[in-house]
Each structure stands twice: as C-alpha cells, then as structure tokens.
CSV table of C-alpha atoms in Angstrom, one decimal:
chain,number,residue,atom,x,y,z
A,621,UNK,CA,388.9,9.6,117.4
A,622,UNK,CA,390.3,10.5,120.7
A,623,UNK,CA,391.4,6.8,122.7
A,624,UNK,CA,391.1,3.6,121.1
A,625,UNK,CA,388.7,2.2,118.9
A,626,UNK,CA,387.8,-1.7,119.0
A,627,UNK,CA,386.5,-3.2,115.9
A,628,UNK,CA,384.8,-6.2,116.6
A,629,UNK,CA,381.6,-8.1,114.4
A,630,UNK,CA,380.1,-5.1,112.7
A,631,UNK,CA,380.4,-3.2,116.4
A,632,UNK,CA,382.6,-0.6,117.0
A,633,UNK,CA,383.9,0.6,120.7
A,634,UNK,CA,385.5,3.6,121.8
A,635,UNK,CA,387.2,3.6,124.5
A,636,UNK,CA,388.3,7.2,126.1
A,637,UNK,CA,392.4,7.8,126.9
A,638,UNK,CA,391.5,7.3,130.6
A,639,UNK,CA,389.9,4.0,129.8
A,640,UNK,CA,386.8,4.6,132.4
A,641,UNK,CA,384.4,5.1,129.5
A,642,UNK,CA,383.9,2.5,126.6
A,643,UNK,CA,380.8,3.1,123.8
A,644,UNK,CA,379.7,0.6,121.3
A,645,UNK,CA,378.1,1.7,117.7
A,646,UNK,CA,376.4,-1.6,116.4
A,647,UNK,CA,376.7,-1.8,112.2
A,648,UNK,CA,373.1,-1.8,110.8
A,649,UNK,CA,371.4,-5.1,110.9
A,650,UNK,CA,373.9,-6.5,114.1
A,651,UNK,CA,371.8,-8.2,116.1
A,652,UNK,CA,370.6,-6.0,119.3
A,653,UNK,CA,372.0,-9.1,121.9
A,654,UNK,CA,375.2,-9.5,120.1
A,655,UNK,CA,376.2,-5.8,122.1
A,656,UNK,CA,376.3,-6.9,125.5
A,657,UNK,CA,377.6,-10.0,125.0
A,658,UNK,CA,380.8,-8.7,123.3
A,659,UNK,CA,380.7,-5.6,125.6
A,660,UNK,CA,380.8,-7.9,128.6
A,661,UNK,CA,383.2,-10.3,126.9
A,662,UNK,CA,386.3,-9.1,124.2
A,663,UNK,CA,385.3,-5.5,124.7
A,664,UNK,CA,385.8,-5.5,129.0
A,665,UNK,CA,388.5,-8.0,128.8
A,666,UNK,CA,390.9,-5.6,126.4
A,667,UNK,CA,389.6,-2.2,128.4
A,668,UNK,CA,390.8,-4.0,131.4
A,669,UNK,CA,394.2,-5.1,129.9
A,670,UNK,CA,394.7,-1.6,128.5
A,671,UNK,CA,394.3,-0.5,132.0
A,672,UNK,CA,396.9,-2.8,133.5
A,673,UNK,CA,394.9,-5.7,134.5
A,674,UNK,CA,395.6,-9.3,134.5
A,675,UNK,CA,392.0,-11.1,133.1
A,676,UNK,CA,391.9,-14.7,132.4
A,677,UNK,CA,389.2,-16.6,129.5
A,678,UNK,CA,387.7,-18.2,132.4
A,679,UNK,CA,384.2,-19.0,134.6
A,680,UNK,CA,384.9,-18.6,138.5
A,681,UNK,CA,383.2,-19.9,141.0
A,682,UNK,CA,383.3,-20.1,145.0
A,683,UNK,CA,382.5,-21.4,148.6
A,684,UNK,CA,383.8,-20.8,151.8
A,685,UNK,CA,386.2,-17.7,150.5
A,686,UNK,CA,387.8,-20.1,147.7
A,687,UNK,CA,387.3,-19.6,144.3
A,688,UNK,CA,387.8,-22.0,141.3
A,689,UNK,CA,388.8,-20.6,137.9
A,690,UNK,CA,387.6,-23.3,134.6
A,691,UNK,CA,390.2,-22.1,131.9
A,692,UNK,CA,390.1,-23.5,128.4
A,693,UNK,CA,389.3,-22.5,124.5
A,694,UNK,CA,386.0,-21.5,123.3
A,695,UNK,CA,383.7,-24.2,123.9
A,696,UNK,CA,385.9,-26.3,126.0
A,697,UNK,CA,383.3,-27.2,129.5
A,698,UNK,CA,383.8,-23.7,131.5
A,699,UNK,CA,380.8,-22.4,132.0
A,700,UNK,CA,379.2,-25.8,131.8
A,701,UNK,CA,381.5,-26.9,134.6
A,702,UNK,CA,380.6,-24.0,136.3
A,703,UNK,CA,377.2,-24.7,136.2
A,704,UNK,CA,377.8,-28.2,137.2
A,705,UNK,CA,379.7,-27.0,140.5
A,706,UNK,CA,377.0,-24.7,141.1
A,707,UNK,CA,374.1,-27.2,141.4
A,708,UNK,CA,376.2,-28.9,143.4
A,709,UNK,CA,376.4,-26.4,146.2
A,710,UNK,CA,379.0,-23.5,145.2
A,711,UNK,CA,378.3,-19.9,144.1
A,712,UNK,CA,378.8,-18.4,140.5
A,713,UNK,CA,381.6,-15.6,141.1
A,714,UNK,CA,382.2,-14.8,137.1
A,715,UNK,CA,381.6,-16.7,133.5
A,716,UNK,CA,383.9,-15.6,130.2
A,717,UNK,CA,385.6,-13.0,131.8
A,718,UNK,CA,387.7,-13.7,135.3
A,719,UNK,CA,389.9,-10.6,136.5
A,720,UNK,CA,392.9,-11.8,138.6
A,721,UNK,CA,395.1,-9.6,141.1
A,722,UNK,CA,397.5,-10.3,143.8
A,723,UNK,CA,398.1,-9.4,147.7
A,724,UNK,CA,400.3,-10.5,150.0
A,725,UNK,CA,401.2,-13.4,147.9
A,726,UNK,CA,397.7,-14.8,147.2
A,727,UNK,CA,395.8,-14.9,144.1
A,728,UNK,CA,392.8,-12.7,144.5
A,729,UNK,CA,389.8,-13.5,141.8
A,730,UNK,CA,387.2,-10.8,141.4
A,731,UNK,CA,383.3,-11.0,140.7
A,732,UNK,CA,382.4,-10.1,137.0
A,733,UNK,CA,379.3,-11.3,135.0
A,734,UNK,CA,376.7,-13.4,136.8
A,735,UNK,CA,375.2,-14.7,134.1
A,736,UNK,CA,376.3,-18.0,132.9
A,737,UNK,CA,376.0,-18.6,128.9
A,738,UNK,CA,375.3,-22.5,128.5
A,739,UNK,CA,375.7,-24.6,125.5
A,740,UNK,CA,373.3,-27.1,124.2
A,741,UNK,CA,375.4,-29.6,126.7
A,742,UNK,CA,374.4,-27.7,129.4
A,743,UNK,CA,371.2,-26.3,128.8
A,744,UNK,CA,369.2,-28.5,130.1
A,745,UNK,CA,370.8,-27.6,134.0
A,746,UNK,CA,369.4,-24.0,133.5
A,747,UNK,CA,366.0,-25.2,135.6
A,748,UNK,CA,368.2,-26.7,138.4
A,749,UNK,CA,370.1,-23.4,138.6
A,750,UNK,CA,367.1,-21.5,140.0
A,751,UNK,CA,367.5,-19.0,137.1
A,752,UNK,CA,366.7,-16.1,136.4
A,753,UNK,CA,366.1,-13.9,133.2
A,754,UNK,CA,366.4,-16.9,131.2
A,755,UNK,CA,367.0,-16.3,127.7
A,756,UNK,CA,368.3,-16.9,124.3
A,757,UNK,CA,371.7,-15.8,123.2
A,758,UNK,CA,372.6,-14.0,119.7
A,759,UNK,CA,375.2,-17.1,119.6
A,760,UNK,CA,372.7,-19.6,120.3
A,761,UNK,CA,373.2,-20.2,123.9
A,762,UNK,CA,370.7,-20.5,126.8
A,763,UNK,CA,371.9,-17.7,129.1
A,764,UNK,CA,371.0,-17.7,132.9
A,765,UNK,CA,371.4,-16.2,136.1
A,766,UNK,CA,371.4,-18.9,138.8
A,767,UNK,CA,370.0,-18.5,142.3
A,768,UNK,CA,373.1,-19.3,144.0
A,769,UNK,CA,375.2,-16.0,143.0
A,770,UNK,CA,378.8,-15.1,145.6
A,771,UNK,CA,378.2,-12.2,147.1
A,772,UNK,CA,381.7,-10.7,147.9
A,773,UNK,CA,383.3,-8.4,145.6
A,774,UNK,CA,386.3,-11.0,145.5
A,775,UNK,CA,387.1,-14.5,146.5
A,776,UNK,CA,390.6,-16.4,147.1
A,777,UNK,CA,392.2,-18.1,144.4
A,778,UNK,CA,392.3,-21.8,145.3
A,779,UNK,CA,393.0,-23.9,141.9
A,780,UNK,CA,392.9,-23.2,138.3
A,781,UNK,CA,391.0,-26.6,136.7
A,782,UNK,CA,391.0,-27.0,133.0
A,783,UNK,CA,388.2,-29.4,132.1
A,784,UNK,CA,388.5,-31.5,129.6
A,785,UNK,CA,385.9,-33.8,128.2
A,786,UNK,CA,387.2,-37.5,126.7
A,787,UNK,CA,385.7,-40.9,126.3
A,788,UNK,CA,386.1,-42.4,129.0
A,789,UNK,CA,384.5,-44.1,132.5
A,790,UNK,CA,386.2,-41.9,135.2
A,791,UNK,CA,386.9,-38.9,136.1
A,792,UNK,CA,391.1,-37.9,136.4
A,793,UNK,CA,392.8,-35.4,137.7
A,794,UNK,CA,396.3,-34.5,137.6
A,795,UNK,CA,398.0,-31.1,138.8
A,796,UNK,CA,400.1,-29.1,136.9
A,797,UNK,CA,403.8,-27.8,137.8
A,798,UNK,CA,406.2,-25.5,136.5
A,799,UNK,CA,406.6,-24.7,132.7
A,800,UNK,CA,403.3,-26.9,132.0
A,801,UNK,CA,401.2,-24.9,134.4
A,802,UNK,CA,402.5,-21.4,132.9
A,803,UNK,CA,401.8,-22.9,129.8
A,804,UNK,CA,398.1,-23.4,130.3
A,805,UNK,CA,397.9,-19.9,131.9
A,806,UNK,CA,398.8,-18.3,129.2
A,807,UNK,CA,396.4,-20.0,126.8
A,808,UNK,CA,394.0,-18.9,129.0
A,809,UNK,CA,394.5,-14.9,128.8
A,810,UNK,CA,391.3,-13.3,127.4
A,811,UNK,CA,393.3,-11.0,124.8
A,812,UNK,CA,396.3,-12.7,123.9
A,813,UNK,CA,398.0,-11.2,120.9
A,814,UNK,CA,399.5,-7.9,121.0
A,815,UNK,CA,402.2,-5.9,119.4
A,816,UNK,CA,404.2,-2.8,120.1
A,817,UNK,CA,403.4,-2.8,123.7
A,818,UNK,CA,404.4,-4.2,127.4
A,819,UNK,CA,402.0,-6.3,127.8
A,820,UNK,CA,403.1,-9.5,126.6
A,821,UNK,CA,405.3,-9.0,129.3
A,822,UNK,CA,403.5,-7.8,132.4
A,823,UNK,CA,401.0,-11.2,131.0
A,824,UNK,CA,403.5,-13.5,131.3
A,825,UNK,CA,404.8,-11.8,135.0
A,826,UNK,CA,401.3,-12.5,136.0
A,827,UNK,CA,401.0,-15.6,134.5
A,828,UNK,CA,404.1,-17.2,136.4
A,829,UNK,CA,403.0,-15.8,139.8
A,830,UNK,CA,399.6,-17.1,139.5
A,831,UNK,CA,401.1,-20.4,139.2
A,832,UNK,CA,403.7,-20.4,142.1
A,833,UNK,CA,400.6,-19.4,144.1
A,834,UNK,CA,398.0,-21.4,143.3
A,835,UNK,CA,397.1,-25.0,142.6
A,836,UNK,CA,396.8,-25.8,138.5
A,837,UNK,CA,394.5,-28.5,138.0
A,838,UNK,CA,394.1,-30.5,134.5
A,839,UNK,CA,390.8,-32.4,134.7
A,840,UNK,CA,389.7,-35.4,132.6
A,841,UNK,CA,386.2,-35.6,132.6
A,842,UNK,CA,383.8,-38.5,130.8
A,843,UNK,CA,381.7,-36.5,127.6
A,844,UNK,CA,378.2,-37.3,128.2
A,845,UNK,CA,375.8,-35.8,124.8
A,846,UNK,CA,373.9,-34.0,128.2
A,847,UNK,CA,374.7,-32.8,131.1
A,848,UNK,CA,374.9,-35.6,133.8
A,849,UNK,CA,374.1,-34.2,137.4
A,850,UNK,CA,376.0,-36.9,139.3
A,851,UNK,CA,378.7,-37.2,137.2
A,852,UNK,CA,379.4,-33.3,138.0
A,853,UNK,CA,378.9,-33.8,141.5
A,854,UNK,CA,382.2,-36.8,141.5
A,855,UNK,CA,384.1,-33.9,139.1
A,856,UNK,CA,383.1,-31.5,142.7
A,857,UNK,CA,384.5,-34.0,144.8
A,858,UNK,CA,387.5,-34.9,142.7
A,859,UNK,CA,388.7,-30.9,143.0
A,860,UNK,CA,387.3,-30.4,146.4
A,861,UNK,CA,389.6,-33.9,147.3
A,862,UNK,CA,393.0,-32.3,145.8
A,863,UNK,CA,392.2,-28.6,147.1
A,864,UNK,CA,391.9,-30.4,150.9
A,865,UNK,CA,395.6,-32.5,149.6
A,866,UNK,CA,397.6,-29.7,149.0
C-alpha cells in the first residue's frame, strides 16, 4: 500500500503520501453509518495531524467573531454544551473535531462538521435546535444539524471551557493558568499517542501557545438526568461574564 493505512473498527483507510486523498474499505457486516462518523472523526483528525495540523477533541462554537472550544473525554458535556450555547443564541462552528492555527499571535479556530451528535442527555434539545437531517447514530446518538450554523470559514479563539458535570446547585467557573492550562490542552488533542515521529513535539508547541493566547476555562456545571434549558443559558452567561473580565 502506497501512504498510510488506518485501521480502525472493522474499517480500513488509506491515506495517499500527499495526504489530500483518504479511502475507507468497511469490513463485511460494519454498519453503513459507522463510516462517516469515523471518517469525520479519528480518520480526519490523524490525516490532519499527519499533515502538520494542530486539531483539538473538541465542539466549537461562535458569536460576534469569538469562538468557544468545549474540550473533554468522550462523553464529558461537549457537544451537549454546545448545543446548550446554541439555543441560547450562538452558532455551531465544529463538534468532535476542532482544527486550531495561529496568526499574528491569536488563536484562529476553523469550521469543521456541522452536525452535532447528542447523547441521551441532550437529545431532547434537538427540536429547539431547528434541526435538520435528524437522525440516529451507529453509536446510538441523535445526530442534528441545527438552524443556527457560523458561516465564516474561521472564528477567533476566545476561551477553551471544559465542562464538567457534578452534583451540585450552581454553576462555577474558574480559569486556568500556566502548567494546569497546558495540561488540559493536551488531554484534549484528538490523536494523542504517537511514536517515532515529531509530533509529540510540534503538539506540545501548539499546545503552550494556545494557552498564553487564549483564556482556559474549567466549568463546574450542576448534572441534570435531561437537558435543562435555563440552566445552559446561566452556564452562557457565566462564560460570556469571564470572556467580557479578561
């Protein structure tokens, strides 16, 4: 095979040495959905690293040319807080996969998938969303495309937030500095783990620039067992409130 082959769930992708082509081969009996949601997800985010890219696990989204990056682990509120902020009056710029450049000194995020994949948490927002091409996901999420989509190719980088969900009454936040905040960034790199290569390193550069230039955000947010519209709109206001403070 002439590239690099990607192995991943019974699907294989090749990608060509110039990394501007990528083909998956689904196993017999993978599931027909499972494709583009691991061609849009692990497959893009390694093609992109390959290619020198810095792309973040993350769901993006953005008003008045700022954009908010939700980082955490699998399952840990992004999209769903990126629904949340959405309803709430801000556009979807990316969900899963959120690729991150620089100029002059700012952090530049750039519009990827537009379809938001909810879990059952969440779900029930997708009819607030203004959705379209509602659907069922071969990992058993309700995947939407909501009305209010950014329509740049790229927005500014104001905060990276990472959500999390406790019992409690209130919503917290608390920003980030220094070795914490380049800490949480590099959790938050799609494809993490690599050997033989420079990329560890070049992840790490971008990982510390990101954080000298932009605001790192940990948010504490009260778990609810569904989505609770008002309780996202204070979790708005609470990263709207630091973004105007810094």
């Amino acid at each position: 095979i002439s590239g690099y082959l990607l192995d991943l769930d019974g699907i294989q992708f090749h990608f060509d040495h110039g990394l501007r082509e990528v083909e998956a081969i689904p196993s017999a009996g993978c599931p027909a959905d499972l494709v583009p949601t691991l061609t849009w997800g692990l497959a893009l985010s390694t093609l992109l690293t390959l290619a020198g890219e810095f792309v973040l696990h993350a769901s993006a989204v953005a008003q008045n040319d700022r954009a908010v990056l939700f980082v955490g682990p699998r399952g840990g509120g992004k999209s769903s807080l990126a629904a949340g902020l959405v309803c709430c009056g801000w556009s979807l710029l990316a969900d899963d996969v959120v690729r991150v450049s620089h100029a002059d000194g700012e952090a530049i995020a750039h519009r990827g998938s537009l379809e938001l994949r909810l879990r059952p948490f969440a779900a029930s927002l997708a009819n607030v969303l203004g959705p379209l091409g509602l659907r069922e996901t071969a990992d058993q999420r309700v995947a939407v495309v909501p009305g209010a989509v950014w329509q740049r190719a790229t927005a500014g980088v104001a905060a990276v937030v990472s959500p999390k969900f406790v019992p409690s009454e209130r919503i917290s936040a608390r920003i980030l500095h220094g070795k914490e905040a380049v800490s949480l960034l590099l959790s938050a790199v799609r494809v993490g783990t690599w050997h033989g290569t420079d990329i560890p390193r070049r992840q790490l550069a971008h990982t510390t620039r990101l954080a000298r230039s932009t605001l790192v955000l940990e948010i504490e947010i009260p778990w609810r067992e569904h989505a609770d519209l008002p309780l996202f709109r204070e979790a708005a206001r609470v990263i709207e409130t630091s973004l105007n403070a810094r």
